[in-house]
Amino acid sequence: HMVLLSTSPPNMFNRKTTQEKKRRDEINAKIKELQELIQHQSDQEKLTQSEVLNRAVELVTRMESESPGPSTNPNRKGFFDGYATIETLTYTFIKSLGVNSEVCQEFVQKAKQCFDRERMSLLVSTSGKNKRKSEERHHHDYSGVSSPSTSESGGSMDRKEVKKNREQDRRDRQGEAFDALKNFIIENKLMSHQQVEKMQRLNTLDIIINYIRNKKNNFVSRNGQEQSLYTHAIAEGQKTGKAVAYQFFKVSRGS
């Protein structure tokens, strides 16, 4: 009797798995590099990849509004810097409550989603695009915030289902952030529409990293008048951040 042995499928599978791991490692390394460029010096939190990408969207949008050369919009920068300060304080406060670590992490993630949604809504609104749509979506998102540890009936949620939903939410938010970065590349003519359509995530990160580095090299210190505007804008950003935090805690407590 003849026995036919085939080693091709396992070899092909191993090769594909190795290539996929290499691709993921390269993307992770690029996101870490991006984080070093965009993370605020005052940040103590370890940002998730979705948060890094969303902050990158915020940063490149702000940089483009201030381009070319010296900062021409200290109001915009000051507002989002002040907003980020309250965001960080909110996460620190949640962790100081002394609740179960798993529940604490779930609440932190919920809060981050609220801050990220409001940030993106503000960016769209300040650009004069789809303001009404953003406000409606923001209102709907807040109304859906619920306690992460219990269901509507008060019983414990299925942990596997929670984990599955959280992972899907993470993938969705990453996908949305990459789409926003690609749209930025197209709108600012960094690459053609046809090139961006075929672009891999690694290429997208390379372009955004280079863009941020080049823009930072063009920035100079603000003069006295700009510094005054910047300081005032920080207070406004903090005020908005406090409103987001208050709404989050109010809705979470009620559920």
Short mmCIF file of C-alpha atoms in Angstrom, two decimals:
data_model
loop_
_atom_site.label_atom_id
_atom_site.label_comp_id
_atom_site.label_asym_id
_atom_site.label_seq_id
_atom_site.Cartn_x
_atom_site.Cartn_y
_atom_site.Cartn_z
CA HIS A 1 0.00 0.00 0.00
CA MET A 2 1.14 3.48 -0.82
CA VAL A 3 0.87 6.19 1.80
CA LEU A 4 0.81 9.73 0.42
CA LEU A 5 2.34 12.31 2.71
CA SER A 6 2.00 16.02 2.11
CA THR A 7 3.93 18.58 4.10
CA SER A 8 2.86 21.60 2.02
CA PRO A 9 -0.26 22.62 3.94
CA PRO A 10 1.48 22.71 7.37
CA ASN A 11 4.45 24.56 5.86
CA MET A 12 2.18 27.06 4.15
CA PHE A 13 0.22 27.53 7.36
CA ASN A 14 3.38 28.10 9.39
CA ARG A 15 4.70 30.55 6.83
CA LYS A 16 1.43 32.49 6.84
CA THR A 17 1.33 32.53 10.62
CA THR A 18 4.92 33.80 10.79
CA GLN A 19 4.21 36.54 8.27
CA GLU A 20 1.08 37.62 10.12
CA LYS A 21 2.97 37.79 13.43
CA LYS A 22 5.73 39.83 11.78
CA ARG A 23 3.13 42.23 10.37
CA ARG A 24 1.47 42.64 13.78
CA ASP A 25 4.82 43.22 15.48
CA GLU A 26 5.73 45.90 12.92
CA ILE A 27 2.40 47.67 13.42
CA ASN A 28 2.74 47.49 17.22
CA ALA A 29 6.23 48.99 16.98
CA LYS A 30 4.97 51.83 14.77
CA ILE A 31 2.08 52.59 17.14
CA LYS A 32 4.54 52.71 20.03
CA GLU A 33 6.70 55.12 18.02
CA LEU A 34 3.61 57.21 17.31
CA GLN A 35 2.69 57.24 21.00
CA GLU A 36 6.07 58.73 21.88
CA LEU A 37 5.34 61.58 19.48
CA ILE A 38 1.79 62.37 20.58
CA GLN A 39 1.52 61.52 24.28
CA HIS A 40 1.32 64.51 26.57
CA GLN A 41 4.21 64.89 28.99
CA SER A 42 1.75 65.05 31.91
CA ASP A 43 0.12 61.73 30.97
CA GLN A 44 0.59 58.99 33.51
CA GLU A 45 -1.83 56.57 31.86
CA LYS A 46 -0.69 53.85 29.52
CA LEU A 47 -2.66 54.53 26.36
CA THR A 48 -4.35 51.77 24.43
CA GLN A 49 -3.61 51.50 20.72
CA SER A 50 -7.05 52.93 19.89
CA GLU A 51 -6.35 55.93 22.12
CA VAL A 52 -2.97 56.49 20.48
CA LEU A 53 -4.58 56.46 17.03
CA ASN A 54 -7.40 58.79 18.09
CA ARG A 55 -4.96 61.25 19.64
CA ALA A 56 -2.95 61.09 16.43
CA VAL A 57 -6.09 62.11 14.50
CA GLU A 58 -6.56 65.02 16.91
CA LEU A 59 -2.92 66.09 16.67
CA VAL A 60 -2.54 66.03 12.89
CA THR A 61 -5.87 67.88 12.49
CA ARG A 62 -4.72 70.57 14.90
CA MET A 63 -1.29 70.78 13.29
CA GLU A 64 -2.81 71.27 9.88
CA SER A 65 -5.00 74.10 11.18
CA GLU A 66 -1.86 75.78 12.54
CA SER A 67 0.18 75.22 9.39
CA PRO A 68 2.44 76.52 7.99
CA GLY A 69 5.20 77.66 10.29
CA PRO A 70 4.51 79.12 13.76
CA SER A 71 1.38 78.25 15.69
CA THR A 72 -1.48 80.45 14.47
CA ASN A 73 -4.17 78.83 16.61
CA PRO A 74 -3.20 78.79 20.31
CA ASN A 75 -6.92 78.69 21.17
CA ARG A 76 -7.34 75.28 19.59
CA LYS A 77 -4.19 73.78 21.09
CA GLY A 78 -4.89 75.20 24.54
CA PHE A 79 -8.46 73.88 24.53
CA PHE A 80 -7.47 70.29 23.78
CA ASP A 81 -4.52 70.39 26.17
CA GLY A 82 -6.88 71.51 28.96
CA TYR A 83 -9.39 68.84 27.96
CA ALA A 84 -6.67 66.15 28.14
CA THR A 85 -5.73 67.26 31.67
CA ILE A 86 -9.26 66.62 32.98
CA GLU A 87 -9.37 63.34 31.09
CA THR A 88 -6.26 62.10 32.88
CA LEU A 89 -7.56 63.25 36.27
CA THR A 90 -10.82 61.36 35.67
CA TYR A 91 -8.99 58.07 35.10
CA THR A 92 -6.87 58.66 38.20
CA PHE A 93 -9.99 59.35 40.30
CA ILE A 94 -11.69 56.14 39.12
CA LYS A 95 -8.64 54.10 40.10
CA SER A 96 -8.53 55.77 43.53
CA LEU A 97 -12.03 54.48 44.43
CA GLY A 98 -10.62 51.12 45.52
CA VAL A 99 -13.10 48.95 43.63
CA ASN A 100 -12.38 45.53 42.16
CA SER A 101 -9.58 45.84 39.58
CA GLU A 102 -11.61 44.26 36.78
CA VAL A 103 -14.61 46.49 37.43
CA CYS A 104 -12.29 49.49 37.72
CA GLN A 105 -10.75 48.76 34.34
CA GLU A 106 -14.17 48.43 32.74
CA PHE A 107 -15.23 51.82 34.10
CA VAL A 108 -11.99 53.39 32.90
CA GLN A 109 -12.60 52.02 29.41
CA LYS A 110 -16.16 53.37 29.44
CA ALA A 111 -14.89 56.79 30.49
CA LYS A 112 -12.23 56.74 27.78
CA GLN A 113 -14.85 56.00 25.16
CA CYS A 114 -16.88 59.02 26.32
CA PHE A 115 -13.87 61.34 26.24
CA ASP A 116 -12.78 60.02 22.83
CA ARG A 117 -16.25 60.46 21.34
CA GLU A 118 -16.53 64.02 22.63
CA ARG A 119 -13.03 64.84 21.39
CA MET A 120 -13.82 63.60 17.90
CA SER A 121 -17.15 65.45 17.97
CA LEU A 122 -15.35 68.67 18.92
CA LEU A 123 -12.81 68.23 16.17
CA VAL A 124 -15.54 67.79 13.60
CA SER A 125 -17.53 70.73 15.01
CA THR A 126 -14.56 73.10 15.02
CA SER A 127 -13.92 72.15 11.41
CA GLY A 128 -17.51 73.10 10.58
CA LYS A 129 -18.45 69.63 9.31
CA ASN A 130 -21.46 67.56 10.32
CA LYS A 131 -21.88 69.37 13.64
CA ARG A 132 -25.50 68.41 14.12
CA LYS A 133 -24.81 64.74 13.32
CA SER A 134 -21.94 64.63 15.82
CA GLU A 135 -24.06 66.14 18.59
CA GLU A 136 -26.88 63.66 17.97
CA ARG A 137 -24.48 60.73 18.04
CA HIS A 138 -22.83 62.06 21.21
CA HIS A 139 -26.21 62.36 22.97
CA HIS A 140 -27.19 58.85 21.91
CA ASP A 141 -23.87 57.39 23.09
CA TYR A 142 -24.20 58.93 26.56
CA SER A 143 -27.76 57.65 26.95
CA GLY A 144 -26.46 54.13 26.34
CA VAL A 145 -23.81 54.13 29.05
CA SER A 146 -24.52 51.46 31.63
CA SER A 147 -22.80 49.82 34.53
CA PRO A 148 -20.18 47.44 33.11
CA SER A 149 -20.60 44.88 35.86
CA THR A 150 -24.34 44.23 35.74
CA SER A 151 -27.10 43.68 33.20
CA GLU A 152 -30.46 45.48 33.09
CA SER A 153 -32.00 42.74 35.22
CA GLY A 154 -29.31 43.22 37.85
CA GLY A 155 -27.65 39.85 37.31
CA SER A 156 -24.02 39.26 36.39
CA MET A 157 -23.20 39.54 32.72
CA ASP A 158 -21.66 36.66 30.88
CA ARG A 159 -17.93 37.34 31.16
CA LYS A 160 -17.16 35.66 27.85
CA GLU A 161 -19.74 37.81 26.10
CA VAL A 162 -18.34 40.93 27.75
CA LYS A 163 -14.83 40.01 26.61
CA LYS A 164 -16.04 39.27 23.09
CA ASN A 165 -17.92 42.56 22.86
CA ARG A 166 -14.97 44.48 24.27
CA GLU A 167 -12.61 42.94 21.71
CA GLN A 168 -15.02 43.73 18.87
CA ASP A 169 -15.36 47.29 20.14
CA ARG A 170 -11.56 47.60 20.24
CA ARG A 171 -11.27 46.43 16.63
CA ASP A 172 -14.05 48.75 15.51
CA ARG A 173 -12.47 51.78 17.19
CA GLN A 174 -9.07 50.98 15.68
CA GLY A 175 -10.65 50.61 12.25
CA GLU A 176 -12.45 53.95 12.60
CA ALA A 177 -9.23 55.67 13.68
CA PHE A 178 -7.26 54.24 10.74
CA ASP A 179 -10.04 55.37 8.38
CA ALA A 180 -9.83 58.89 9.86
CA LEU A 181 -6.05 58.94 9.34
CA LYS A 182 -6.47 57.78 5.74
CA ASN A 183 -9.08 60.49 5.13
CA PHE A 184 -6.67 63.05 6.54
CA ILE A 185 -3.96 61.84 4.16
CA ILE A 186 -6.34 62.16 1.20
CA GLU A 187 -7.82 65.55 2.18
CA ASN A 188 -4.39 67.09 2.66
CA LYS A 189 -3.03 65.53 -0.54
CA LEU A 190 -0.23 63.63 1.16
CA MET A 191 -1.03 60.72 -1.16
CA SER A 192 -3.52 60.21 -3.97
CA HIS A 193 -6.91 58.61 -3.32
CA GLN A 194 -5.95 55.59 -5.42
CA GLN A 195 -2.72 55.08 -3.47
CA VAL A 196 -4.48 55.35 -0.10
CA GLU A 197 -7.10 52.77 -1.10
CA LYS A 198 -4.35 50.17 -1.56
CA MET A 199 -2.38 51.33 1.46
CA GLN A 200 -1.67 48.95 4.34
CA ARG A 201 -1.92 50.10 7.94
CA LEU A 202 1.85 50.07 8.30
CA ASN A 203 2.18 52.55 5.41
CA THR A 204 -0.50 54.76 6.95
CA LEU A 205 1.40 54.92 10.23
CA ASP A 206 4.66 55.76 8.43
CA ILE A 207 3.08 58.71 6.64
CA ILE A 208 1.42 60.07 9.79
CA ILE A 209 4.62 59.72 11.85
CA ASN A 210 6.65 61.57 9.22
CA TYR A 211 3.96 64.26 8.95
CA ILE A 212 4.02 64.90 12.73
CA ARG A 213 7.80 65.03 12.86
CA ASN A 214 8.01 67.48 9.95
CA LYS A 215 5.31 69.71 11.41
CA LYS A 216 6.92 69.77 14.86
CA ASN A 217 10.14 70.99 13.32
CA ASN A 218 8.27 74.02 11.95
CA PHE A 219 6.75 75.12 15.27
CA VAL A 220 8.27 77.94 17.33
CA SER A 221 7.57 79.30 20.80
CA ARG A 222 4.45 81.42 21.23
CA ASN A 223 4.81 85.13 21.94
CA GLY A 224 3.18 86.84 24.94
CA GLN A 225 -0.19 87.43 23.28
CA GLU A 226 -0.41 83.84 22.02
CA GLN A 227 0.55 82.57 25.48
CA SER A 228 -2.34 84.53 27.00
CA LEU A 229 -4.80 83.09 24.47
CA TYR A 230 -3.39 79.63 25.09
CA THR A 231 -3.83 79.94 28.88
CA HIS A 232 -7.44 81.10 28.49
CA ALA A 233 -8.17 78.24 26.08
CA ILE A 234 -6.80 75.70 28.58
CA ALA A 235 -9.45 76.84 31.08
CA GLU A 236 -12.18 76.40 28.45
CA GLY A 237 -10.91 72.92 27.61
CA GLN A 238 -10.91 71.98 31.27
CA LYS A 239 -14.47 73.24 31.62
CA THR A 240 -15.63 71.03 28.75
CA GLY A 241 -13.67 68.06 30.13
CA LYS A 242 -15.36 68.49 33.53
CA ALA A 243 -18.77 68.46 31.83
CA VAL A 244 -17.93 65.16 30.10
CA ALA A 245 -16.70 63.65 33.37
CA TYR A 246 -19.80 64.85 35.26
CA GLN A 247 -22.13 63.40 32.63
CA PHE A 248 -20.27 60.07 32.66
CA PHE A 249 -20.44 59.70 36.46
CA LYS A 250 -24.06 60.83 36.54
CA VAL A 251 -25.21 58.26 33.99
CA SER A 252 -23.04 55.48 35.45
CA ARG A 253 -24.36 56.08 38.93
CA GLY A 254 -27.95 56.05 37.73
CA SER A 255 -27.50 52.66 36.06
#
